[in-house]
mmCIF file of C-alpha atoms and ligand atoms in Angstrom:
data_model
loop_
_atom_site.group_PDB
_atom_site.id
_atom_site.type_symbol
_atom_site.label_atom_id
_atom_site.label_comp_id
_atom_site.label_asym_id
_atom_site.label_seq_id
_atom_site.Cartn_x
_atom_site.Cartn_y
_atom_site.Cartn_z
ATOM 1 C CA UNK A 6 114.508 -132.754 163.508
ATOM 2 C CA UNK A 7 111.398 -134.370 162.914
ATOM 3 C CA UNK A 8 112.098 -138.339 162.622
ATOM 4 C CA UNK A 9 112.668 -140.514 165.947
ATOM 5 C CA UNK A 10 113.411 -144.304 166.405
ATOM 6 C CA UNK A 11 112.696 -146.763 168.976
ATOM 7 C CA UNK A 12 114.256 -149.792 170.090
ATOM 8 C CA UNK A 13 113.860 -152.423 173.116
ATOM 9 C CA UNK A 14 118.201 -153.998 175.144
ATOM 10 C CA UNK A 15 118.428 -156.332 177.313
ATOM 11 C CA UNK A 16 116.660 -158.695 178.512
ATOM 12 C CA UNK A 17 112.762 -158.512 177.972
ATOM 13 C CA UNK A 18 110.418 -157.286 180.595
ATOM 14 C CA UNK A 19 106.158 -157.143 180.212
ATOM 15 C CA UNK A 20 105.119 -153.889 178.623
ATOM 16 C CA UNK A 21 108.246 -152.952 176.804
ATOM 17 C CA UNK A 22 105.390 -153.233 174.203
ATOM 18 C CA UNK A 23 103.097 -151.138 175.919
ATOM 19 C CA UNK A 24 105.427 -148.144 175.796
ATOM 20 C CA UNK A 25 106.582 -148.452 172.273
ATOM 21 C CA UNK A 26 103.173 -148.546 171.019
ATOM 22 C CA UNK A 27 102.372 -144.850 173.085
ATOM 23 C CA UNK A 28 105.869 -143.744 171.945
ATOM 24 C CA UNK A 29 104.797 -144.598 168.685
ATOM 25 C CA UNK A 30 101.848 -143.208 168.995
ATOM 26 C CA UNK A 31 102.465 -140.112 170.390
ATOM 27 C CA UNK A 32 105.003 -139.490 167.670
ATOM 28 C CA UNK A 33 102.619 -139.887 164.656
ATOM 29 C CA UNK A 34 100.303 -138.123 166.492
ATOM 30 C CA UNK A 35 102.433 -135.072 166.990
ATOM 31 C CA UNK A 36 103.874 -134.983 163.352
ATOM 32 C CA UNK A 37 106.812 -136.871 163.652
ATOM 33 C CA UNK A 38 108.231 -139.827 161.650
ATOM 34 C CA UNK A 39 108.772 -142.808 163.692
ATOM 35 C CA UNK A 40 110.918 -145.934 162.790
ATOM 36 C CA UNK A 41 110.919 -148.717 165.569
ATOM 37 C CA UNK A 42 114.562 -150.819 165.072
ATOM 38 C CA UNK A 43 114.375 -154.822 164.976
ATOM 39 C CA UNK A 44 116.874 -156.749 167.441
ATOM 40 C CA UNK A 45 118.016 -153.909 169.505
ATOM 41 C CA UNK A 46 121.156 -152.314 169.189
ATOM 42 C CA UNK A 47 121.921 -155.444 166.446
ATOM 43 C CA UNK A 48 119.209 -153.914 164.680
ATOM 44 C CA UNK A 49 121.241 -150.554 164.757
ATOM 45 C CA UNK A 50 124.610 -151.572 163.625
ATOM 46 C CA UNK A 51 122.762 -154.024 160.185
ATOM 47 C CA UNK A 52 120.253 -151.116 159.601
ATOM 48 C CA UNK A 53 117.716 -151.093 156.381
ATOM 49 C CA UNK A 54 115.185 -153.875 156.378
ATOM 50 C CA UNK A 55 115.883 -153.659 160.411
ATOM 51 C CA UNK A 56 114.542 -149.580 161.301
ATOM 52 C CA UNK A 57 110.781 -149.565 159.549
ATOM 53 C CA UNK A 58 109.196 -146.885 160.033
ATOM 54 C CA UNK A 59 105.763 -147.079 161.711
ATOM 55 C CA UNK A 60 102.072 -145.903 162.058
ATOM 56 C CA UNK A 61 99.665 -145.713 164.586
ATOM 57 C CA UNK A 62 97.891 -148.888 163.314
ATOM 58 C CA UNK A 63 101.103 -150.720 163.432
ATOM 59 C CA UNK A 64 101.190 -150.887 167.178
ATOM 60 C CA UNK A 65 97.180 -152.511 167.415
ATOM 61 C CA UNK A 66 96.617 -154.983 169.775
ATOM 62 C CA UNK A 67 100.675 -155.463 170.844
ATOM 63 C CA UNK A 68 99.633 -153.831 174.831
ATOM 64 C CA UNK A 69 98.161 -157.024 176.876
ATOM 65 C CA UNK A 70 101.430 -158.762 174.909
ATOM 66 C CA UNK A 71 104.244 -160.198 176.764
ATOM 67 C CA UNK A 72 107.833 -159.358 176.184
ATOM 68 C CA UNK A 73 108.980 -156.817 173.289
ATOM 69 C CA UNK A 74 107.402 -157.141 169.525
ATOM 70 C CA UNK A 75 110.742 -155.800 168.215
ATOM 71 C CA UNK A 76 112.956 -158.428 168.863
ATOM 72 C CA UNK A 77 115.374 -157.170 171.829
ATOM 73 C CA UNK A 78 119.453 -158.594 171.499
ATOM 74 C CA UNK A 79 122.693 -158.066 174.051
ATOM 75 C CA UNK A 80 125.092 -156.535 171.116
ATOM 76 C CA UNK A 81 128.347 -158.019 172.176
ATOM 77 C CA UNK A 82 129.515 -155.175 168.524
ATOM 78 C CA UNK A 83 127.351 -152.044 169.702
ATOM 79 C CA UNK A 84 130.157 -152.179 173.022
ATOM 80 C CA UNK A 85 132.546 -150.786 170.505
ATOM 81 C CA UNK A 86 133.231 -147.583 168.908
ATOM 82 C CA UNK A 87 134.114 -149.641 165.440
ATOM 83 C CA UNK A 88 129.826 -150.521 165.469
ATOM 84 C CA UNK A 89 128.467 -147.147 167.559
ATOM 85 C CA UNK A 90 129.706 -145.350 163.645
ATOM 86 C CA UNK A 91 128.101 -147.845 161.804
ATOM 87 C CA UNK A 92 124.935 -147.771 164.531
ATOM 88 C CA UNK A 93 125.046 -144.194 163.324
ATOM 89 C CA UNK A 94 125.726 -144.255 160.103
ATOM 90 C CA UNK A 95 122.760 -145.948 159.962
ATOM 91 C CA UNK A 96 120.702 -143.434 161.843
ATOM 92 C CA UNK A 97 121.865 -140.774 159.539
ATOM 93 C CA UNK A 98 120.708 -142.055 156.467
ATOM 94 C CA UNK A 99 118.085 -142.254 157.368
ATOM 95 C CA UNK A 100 117.579 -138.456 158.845
ATOM 96 C CA UNK A 101 117.632 -139.926 162.814
ATOM 97 C CA UNK A 102 118.797 -137.765 165.598
ATOM 98 C CA UNK A 103 116.088 -138.782 168.176
ATOM 99 C CA UNK A 104 116.328 -142.041 169.513
ATOM 100 C CA UNK A 105 114.241 -143.971 172.245
ATOM 101 C CA UNK A 106 116.471 -146.498 174.253
ATOM 102 C CA UNK A 107 114.074 -149.452 176.031
ATOM 103 C CA UNK A 108 115.878 -150.998 178.752
ATOM 104 C CA UNK A 109 117.911 -151.902 181.264
ATOM 105 C CA UNK A 110 120.574 -150.296 183.710
ATOM 106 C CA UNK A 111 123.551 -152.098 180.722
ATOM 107 C CA UNK A 112 121.003 -150.122 178.130
ATOM 108 C CA UNK A 113 121.092 -147.349 178.692
ATOM 109 C CA UNK A 114 124.576 -146.675 179.805
ATOM 110 C CA UNK A 115 125.859 -147.927 176.419
ATOM 111 C CA UNK A 116 123.034 -145.399 174.670
ATOM 112 C CA UNK A 117 124.837 -142.224 176.883
ATOM 113 C CA UNK A 118 127.998 -143.667 175.850
ATOM 114 C CA UNK A 119 126.480 -143.467 171.425
ATOM 115 C CA UNK A 120 125.057 -140.039 172.833
ATOM 116 C CA UNK A 121 128.151 -138.047 173.779
ATOM 117 C CA UNK A 122 130.650 -139.536 170.678
ATOM 118 C CA UNK A 123 127.304 -138.537 168.635
ATOM 119 C CA UNK A 124 129.239 -135.849 166.403
ATOM 120 C CA UNK A 125 132.942 -137.751 166.660
ATOM 121 C CA UNK A 126 130.770 -139.707 164.059
ATOM 122 C CA UNK A 127 128.829 -137.267 162.344
ATOM 123 C CA UNK A 128 132.159 -136.230 161.785
ATOM 124 C CA UNK A 129 134.351 -139.804 160.480
ATOM 125 C CA UNK A 130 131.020 -139.904 158.603
ATOM 126 C CA UNK A 131 131.664 -136.628 156.586
ATOM 127 C CA UNK A 132 135.820 -137.808 156.445
ATOM 128 C CA UNK A 133 135.107 -141.218 155.263
ATOM 129 C CA UNK A 134 134.891 -142.058 151.375
ATOM 130 C CA UNK A 135 133.013 -145.122 151.350
ATOM 131 C CA UNK A 136 130.397 -144.074 153.623
ATOM 132 C CA UNK A 137 129.876 -141.235 152.356
ATOM 133 C CA UNK A 138 126.730 -138.876 154.126
ATOM 134 C CA UNK A 139 125.785 -136.200 153.190
ATOM 135 C CA UNK A 140 126.151 -132.773 154.405
ATOM 136 C CA UNK A 141 123.069 -131.221 154.344
ATOM 137 C CA UNK A 142 122.048 -135.080 156.314
ATOM 138 C CA UNK A 143 125.466 -134.253 158.942
ATOM 139 C CA UNK A 144 124.121 -130.592 159.590
ATOM 140 C CA UNK A 145 120.036 -132.078 160.687
ATOM 141 C CA UNK A 146 122.108 -134.524 162.242
ATOM 142 C CA UNK A 147 124.510 -133.221 164.487
ATOM 143 C CA UNK A 148 123.370 -133.782 167.197
ATOM 144 C CA UNK A 149 121.742 -137.139 168.982
ATOM 145 C CA UNK A 150 119.189 -136.620 171.665
ATOM 146 C CA UNK A 151 118.836 -139.103 173.139
ATOM 147 C CA UNK A 152 115.315 -140.687 176.241
ATOM 148 C CA UNK A 153 116.070 -144.073 177.984
ATOM 149 C CA UNK A 154 113.055 -145.528 179.221
ATOM 150 C CA UNK A 155 113.004 -148.278 182.464
ATOM 151 C CA UNK A 156 112.210 -151.938 181.612
ATOM 152 C CA UNK A 157 113.704 -154.676 183.100
ATOM 153 C CA UNK A 158 111.978 -157.170 186.007
ATOM 154 C CA UNK A 159 114.223 -156.743 188.825
ATOM 155 C CA UNK A 160 113.522 -153.078 189.419
ATOM 156 C CA UNK A 161 116.723 -152.058 190.385
ATOM 157 C CA UNK A 162 117.926 -149.215 189.044
ATOM 158 C CA UNK A 163 118.204 -145.938 190.959
ATOM 159 C CA UNK A 164 116.172 -143.098 190.832
ATOM 160 C CA UNK A 165 112.434 -145.105 189.562
ATOM 161 C CA UNK A 166 109.859 -146.329 192.178
ATOM 162 C CA UNK A 167 109.995 -148.941 189.905
ATOM 163 C CA UNK A 168 110.506 -150.783 186.486
ATOM 164 C CA UNK A 169 108.723 -152.001 183.751
ATOM 165 C CA UNK A 170 107.710 -155.608 184.179
ATOM 166 C CA UNK A 171 108.055 -155.875 187.972
ATOM 167 C CA UNK A 172 105.117 -155.592 189.243
ATOM 168 C CA UNK A 173 103.796 -158.019 186.424
ATOM 169 C CA UNK A 174 106.991 -160.683 187.365
ATOM 170 C CA UNK A 175 106.135 -159.769 191.315
ATOM 171 C CA UNK A 176 102.258 -162.120 190.032
ATOM 172 C CA UNK A 177 104.189 -164.379 188.036
ATOM 173 C CA UNK A 178 105.514 -165.073 190.836
ATOM 174 C CA UNK A 179 102.586 -164.885 193.078
ATOM 175 C CA UNK A 180 100.614 -166.887 191.756
ATOM 176 C CA UNK A 181 103.474 -169.679 191.526
ATOM 177 C CA UNK A 182 103.377 -170.032 195.130
ATOM 178 C CA UNK A 183 99.860 -169.523 195.523
ATOM 179 C CA UNK A 184 99.654 -172.440 193.000
ATOM 180 C CA UNK A 185 102.452 -174.701 194.950
ATOM 181 C CA UNK A 186 101.224 -174.060 198.312
ATOM 182 C CA UNK A 187 98.238 -176.346 198.423
ATOM 183 C CA UNK A 188 99.605 -179.117 197.224
ATOM 184 C CA UNK A 189 102.410 -177.935 199.923
ATOM 185 C CA UNK A 190 100.243 -177.916 201.638
ATOM 186 C CA UNK A 191 98.548 -181.856 201.184
ATOM 187 C CA UNK A 192 101.630 -183.364 200.988
ATOM 188 C CA UNK A 193 103.161 -181.299 204.766
ATOM 189 C CA UNK A 194 106.067 -180.352 201.491
ATOM 190 C CA UNK A 195 108.553 -177.392 201.594
ATOM 191 C CA UNK A 196 109.133 -175.469 198.747
ATOM 192 C CA UNK A 197 112.326 -173.912 197.893
ATOM 193 C CA UNK A 198 111.298 -171.040 195.630
ATOM 194 C CA UNK A 199 114.125 -169.568 193.536
ATOM 195 C CA UNK A 200 113.458 -165.968 191.887
ATOM 196 C CA UNK A 201 114.992 -163.713 189.418
ATOM 197 C CA UNK A 202 115.893 -160.134 190.171
ATOM 198 C CA UNK A 203 120.670 -160.434 189.719
ATOM 199 C CA UNK A 204 121.330 -158.382 192.439
ATOM 200 C CA UNK A 205 118.436 -156.645 193.742
ATOM 201 C CA UNK A 206 116.182 -158.479 196.456
ATOM 202 C CA UNK A 207 112.963 -155.876 195.303
ATOM 203 C CA UNK A 208 111.096 -159.612 193.979
ATOM 204 C CA UNK A 209 112.079 -161.460 196.284
ATOM 205 C CA UNK A 210 111.162 -159.697 199.720
ATOM 206 C CA UNK A 211 107.998 -158.680 197.529
ATOM 207 C CA UNK A 212 107.025 -162.328 197.614
ATOM 208 C CA UNK A 213 108.284 -163.144 200.867
ATOM 209 C CA UNK A 214 106.619 -160.651 202.519
ATOM 210 C CA UNK A 215 102.999 -161.692 200.336
ATOM 211 C CA UNK A 216 103.118 -164.874 200.447
ATOM 212 C CA UNK A 217 103.920 -165.734 204.283
ATOM 213 C CA UNK A 218 107.176 -166.928 203.878
ATOM 214 C CA UNK A 219 108.922 -168.647 206.777
ATOM 215 C CA UNK A 220 112.689 -167.312 205.497
ATOM 216 C CA UNK A 221 114.462 -165.438 202.578
ATOM 217 C CA UNK A 222 117.398 -165.321 201.128
ATOM 218 C CA UNK A 223 119.155 -162.753 199.465
ATOM 219 C CA UNK A 224 121.970 -160.769 198.488
ATOM 220 C CA UNK A 225 120.801 -157.688 200.392
ATOM 221 C CA UNK A 226 120.881 -159.586 203.454
ATOM 222 C CA UNK A 227 123.624 -161.421 203.876
ATOM 223 C CA UNK A 228 123.121 -164.290 206.349
ATOM 224 C CA UNK A 229 125.369 -165.373 209.045
ATOM 225 C CA UNK A 230 127.485 -167.720 209.144
ATOM 226 C CA UNK A 231 124.960 -169.685 211.036
ATOM 227 C CA UNK A 232 122.688 -169.255 209.059
ATOM 228 C CA UNK A 233 121.867 -173.188 209.008
ATOM 229 C CA UNK A 234 120.717 -173.406 212.728
ATOM 230 C CA UNK A 235 118.297 -169.806 212.365
ATOM 231 C CA UNK A 236 116.850 -171.833 209.256
ATOM 232 C CA UNK A 237 116.292 -174.652 210.792
ATOM 233 C CA UNK A 238 115.055 -173.016 213.662
ATOM 234 C CA UNK A 239 111.753 -171.255 211.516
ATOM 235 C CA UNK A 240 110.490 -173.683 209.848
ATOM 236 C CA UNK A 241 111.142 -176.053 212.761
ATOM 237 C CA UNK A 242 108.821 -173.652 215.327
ATOM 238 C CA UNK A 243 106.364 -173.304 211.727
ATOM 239 C CA UNK A 244 105.729 -176.702 211.978
ATOM 240 C CA UNK A 245 105.343 -176.760 216.234
ATOM 241 C CA UNK A 246 102.430 -174.140 215.591
ATOM 242 C CA UNK A 247 100.864 -176.399 213.333
ATOM 243 C CA UNK A 248 101.500 -175.448 210.164
ATOM 244 C CA UNK A 249 101.315 -178.146 207.087
ATOM 245 C CA UNK A 250 104.130 -176.536 204.111
ATOM 246 C CA UNK A 251 106.839 -174.081 204.727
ATOM 247 C CA UNK A 252 107.780 -171.949 201.696
ATOM 248 C CA UNK A 253 111.061 -170.679 201.639
ATOM 249 C CA UNK A 254 112.262 -167.489 199.602
ATOM 250 C CA UNK A 255 115.618 -168.057 197.620
ATOM 251 C CA UNK A 256 116.933 -164.247 195.343
ATOM 252 C CA UNK A 257 119.449 -165.766 192.118
ATOM 253 C CA UNK A 258 121.988 -163.739 193.282
ATOM 254 C CA UNK A 259 121.720 -164.744 197.841
ATOM 255 C CA UNK A 260 125.101 -164.726 199.256
ATOM 256 C CA UNK A 261 126.392 -165.548 202.888
ATOM 257 C CA UNK A 262 128.458 -162.416 204.691
ATOM 258 C CA UNK A 263 131.815 -164.350 202.969
ATOM 259 C CA UNK A 264 130.411 -163.752 200.078
ATOM 260 C CA UNK A 265 130.103 -167.249 199.307
ATOM 261 C CA UNK A 266 126.420 -168.171 197.511
ATOM 262 C CA UNK A 267 123.699 -169.392 199.003
ATOM 263 C CA UNK A 268 122.141 -172.216 196.276
ATOM 264 C CA UNK A 269 118.307 -173.861 196.175
ATOM 265 C CA UNK A 270 119.997 -176.856 196.390
ATOM 266 C CA UNK A 271 122.004 -176.201 199.680
ATOM 267 C CA UNK A 272 118.723 -175.095 200.930
ATOM 268 C CA UNK A 273 116.853 -178.124 199.672
ATOM 269 C CA UNK A 274 120.295 -180.386 201.728
ATOM 270 C CA UNK A 275 119.859 -178.601 205.198
ATOM 271 C CA UNK A 276 116.146 -178.923 205.246
ATOM 272 C CA UNK A 277 116.636 -182.585 204.312
ATOM 273 C CA UNK A 278 119.282 -183.484 206.532
ATOM 274 C CA UNK A 279 119.098 -181.675 209.606
ATOM 275 C CA UNK A 280 114.782 -181.905 209.940
ATOM 276 C CA UNK A 281 113.934 -184.778 207.547
ATOM 277 C CA UNK A 282 111.785 -183.210 205.585
ATOM 278 C CA UNK A 283 110.317 -183.907 202.068
ATOM 279 C CA UNK A 284 112.164 -180.527 201.132
ATOM 280 C CA UNK A 285 111.854 -179.463 196.715
ATOM 281 C CA UNK A 286 112.977 -176.982 194.844
ATOM 282 C CA UNK A 287 111.334 -174.446 192.396
ATOM 283 C CA UNK A 288 112.583 -172.339 190.265
ATOM 284 C CA UNK A 289 110.855 -170.662 188.482
ATOM 285 C CA UNK A 290 113.197 -168.967 185.312
ATOM 286 C CA UNK A 291 111.925 -167.010 183.029
ATOM 287 C CA UNK A 292 108.163 -167.626 184.096
ATOM 288 C CA UNK A 293 108.313 -164.583 185.780
ATOM 289 C CA UNK A 294 109.779 -163.089 182.858
ATOM 290 C CA UNK A 295 106.665 -164.018 180.049
ATOM 291 C CA UNK A 296 103.141 -163.681 180.162
ATOM 292 C CA UNK A 297 100.128 -160.189 179.554
ATOM 293 C CA UNK A 298 101.082 -157.167 181.413
ATOM 294 C CA UNK A 299 99.456 -155.823 184.752
ATOM 295 C CA UNK A 300 97.477 -152.875 184.108
ATOM 296 C CA UNK A 301 100.078 -151.061 186.707
ATOM 297 C CA UNK A 302 102.726 -152.444 183.483
ATOM 298 C CA UNK A 303 100.746 -151.135 181.074
ATOM 299 C CA UNK A 304 100.177 -148.307 182.731
ATOM 300 C CA UNK A 305 103.685 -146.888 183.536
ATOM 301 C CA UNK A 306 104.901 -148.069 180.055
ATOM 302 C CA UNK A 307 101.929 -145.604 178.614
ATOM 303 C CA UNK A 308 103.246 -142.760 180.616
ATOM 304 C CA UNK A 309 106.999 -143.505 180.680
ATOM 305 C CA UNK A 310 106.234 -143.767 176.242
ATOM 306 C CA UNK A 311 104.147 -140.682 176.007
ATOM 307 C CA UNK A 312 106.150 -138.768 179.011
ATOM 308 C CA UNK A 313 110.091 -139.733 176.568
ATOM 309 C CA UNK A 314 108.751 -137.944 173.842
ATOM 310 C CA UNK A 315 107.690 -134.574 174.714
ATOM 311 C CA UNK A 316 111.233 -134.701 176.680
ATOM 312 C CA UNK A 317 113.230 -135.738 173.660
ATOM 313 C CA UNK A 318 111.539 -132.971 171.833
ATOM 314 C CA UNK A 319 113.807 -130.980 174.247
ATOM 315 C CA UNK A 320 116.667 -131.487 172.799
ATOM 316 C CA UNK A 321 118.323 -131.723 175.780
ATOM 317 C CA UNK A 322 122.244 -131.247 176.340
ATOM 318 C CA UNK A 323 122.144 -134.973 178.870
ATOM 319 C CA UNK A 324 120.927 -138.052 178.514
ATOM 320 C CA UNK A 325 117.454 -138.067 180.159
ATOM 321 C CA UNK A 326 116.025 -141.455 181.961
ATOM 322 C CA UNK A 327 111.678 -141.600 182.191
ATOM 323 C CA UNK A 328 111.167 -141.766 186.693
ATOM 324 C CA UNK A 329 108.728 -142.972 188.108
ATOM 325 C CA UNK A 330 108.616 -140.478 191.570
ATOM 326 C CA UNK A 331 105.331 -140.699 194.155
ATOM 327 C CA UNK A 332 102.863 -141.757 191.065
ATOM 328 C CA UNK A 333 104.344 -139.000 188.337
ATOM 329 C CA UNK A 334 106.615 -139.462 185.135
ATOM 330 C CA UNK A 335 109.488 -137.185 186.198
ATOM 331 C CA UNK A 336 113.157 -136.850 183.767
ATOM 332 C CA UNK A 337 115.761 -137.110 185.449
ATOM 333 C CA UNK A 338 119.522 -137.350 184.695
ATOM 334 C CA UNK A 339 120.261 -140.831 182.954
ATOM 335 C CA UNK A 340 124.446 -140.460 184.699
ATOM 336 C CA UNK A 341 122.948 -139.719 187.762
ATOM 337 C CA UNK A 342 120.802 -142.656 187.754
ATOM 338 C CA UNK A 343 123.840 -145.087 186.682
ATOM 339 C CA UNK A 344 125.972 -143.664 189.028
ATOM 340 C CA UNK A 345 123.452 -144.147 192.424
ATOM 341 C CA UNK A 346 122.495 -148.195 191.051
ATOM 342 C CA UNK A 347 126.499 -147.976 191.171
ATOM 343 C CA UNK A 348 126.579 -147.282 194.200
ATOM 344 C CA UNK A 349 123.822 -149.616 195.468
ATOM 345 C CA UNK A 350 125.605 -152.401 194.264
ATOM 346 C CA UNK A 351 129.035 -150.790 196.284
ATOM 347 C CA UNK A 352 127.372 -149.763 199.143
ATOM 348 C CA UNK A 353 125.848 -153.782 199.394
ATOM 349 C CA UNK A 354 129.606 -154.962 198.764
ATOM 350 C CA UNK A 355 130.265 -153.074 202.433
ATOM 351 C CA UNK A 356 127.368 -154.541 203.790
ATOM 352 C CA UNK A 357 126.133 -150.711 203.542
ATOM 353 C CA UNK A 358 122.270 -151.545 203.919
ATOM 354 C CA UNK A 359 121.243 -148.263 205.010
ATOM 355 C CA UNK A 360 123.526 -146.905 201.986
ATOM 356 C CA UNK A 361 122.218 -149.206 199.371
ATOM 357 C CA UNK A 362 118.090 -148.021 200.444
ATOM 358 C CA UNK A 363 119.400 -144.427 200.094
ATOM 359 C CA UNK A 364 121.017 -144.595 196.828
ATOM 360 C CA UNK A 365 118.174 -147.003 195.027
ATOM 361 C CA UNK A 366 115.835 -143.855 196.841
ATOM 362 C CA UNK A 367 113.055 -143.480 198.889
ATOM 363 C CA UNK A 368 110.290 -145.357 197.073
ATOM 364 C CA UNK A 369 111.937 -148.753 196.856
ATOM 365 C CA UNK A 370 112.892 -148.231 201.078
ATOM 366 C CA UNK A 371 108.396 -147.957 201.349
HETATM 367 O O1 LIG B 11 118.114 -158.942 183.963
HETATM 368 C C1 LIG B 11 116.591 -159.689 183.981
HETATM 369 C C2 LIG B 11 116.826 -161.123 184.312
HETATM 370 O O2 LIG B 11 115.850 -161.965 184.285
HETATM 371 C C3 LIG B 11 117.636 -161.846 185.438
HETATM 372 O O3 LIG B 11 116.380 -161.511 186.766
HETATM 373 C C4 LIG B 11 118.338 -162.791 185.139
HETATM 374 O O4 LIG B 11 119.299 -163.216 186.117
HETATM 375 C C5 LIG B 11 118.258 -162.220 183.913
HETATM 376 O O5 LIG B 11 118.092 -161.400 183.052
HETATM 377 C C6 LIG B 11 118.665 -163.442 182.979
HETATM 378 O O6 LIG B 11 119.286 -162.969 181.594
HETATM 379 P P1 LIG B 11 118.746 -164.482 180.905
HETATM 380 O O7 LIG B 11 117.487 -164.288 180.092
HETATM 381 O O8 LIG B 11 119.893 -164.044 179.456
HETATM 382 O O9 LIG B 11 119.252 -165.826 181.192
#
């Protein structure tokens, strides 16, 4: 089968457009029919105008744009069998049995279920009079070939050293902290910078190191209950040494050793109450996920997109995901990567951080 569709799902990330562009252009060069699916799995379920044929020029001038120009959605309907059956029908009606999904771990996991259940959908659609698909179409689309590409600013996917968007998000954070630092210096203030990452501390660790932060709170490093004393000690020491400002990074998943959330507000109150500091909170929010992708993300996404097309043509029996390992793009088993990602979360829950790093992969540790 020579038809392939590409969609973006879940939260967007900078570089997704570069991946779509690469998929469309490499497919076109190889003589495949390529379709873009608008609004993620929602478009797959809705069909018709949401699944559109694309050509080389449809993806011109999108390389430098953040977000995803074909739209994305978190789609609950795709989590039901009825929704997935409808999605299968819409693909089969267009003779499409190759699908590239660009998204986070949840989106890719959903895609894997779709692939595994595909033949049952084909059989059901053949039996079902009012949504008839032809015998010929069912034979052409007897199996679904599926390849995933990880787009997420969180860099929380095991198996790949980097996910598409993480590098750009990190740059956004660093730029913001550098800007804050100049005004903080003038007023001798302390800024608590809240960064994204869900349960993964990658953005927080990297930004803390590269902005010379005085303290950092992340999920993977649950704070002992005496963290307020330690925080105050670090901050006071820095001031005694002549520093005119302090930067504290709080990841949105930060916790203490009892698993209680540590919020930016809590950190600020400690500094105000105990040290009488002039402290302010800046929640970076979706600024981190927006704007133009870095050269690194454009390159990573372009490489992954091209490899995804080549990989899907090999028609493997399992779902593959494109990973960056030691600067090479490799195809890995999606199920293995998702399972390792789940094990990371379990290890963190059990306070076994060495194990968590092991499951994350050597690239992340470096
Ligand atoms: O997964 C990417 C991410 O930006 C997380 O860092 C954050 O927790 C979440 O998505 C925010 O989701 P939403 O855009 O739905 O508010």
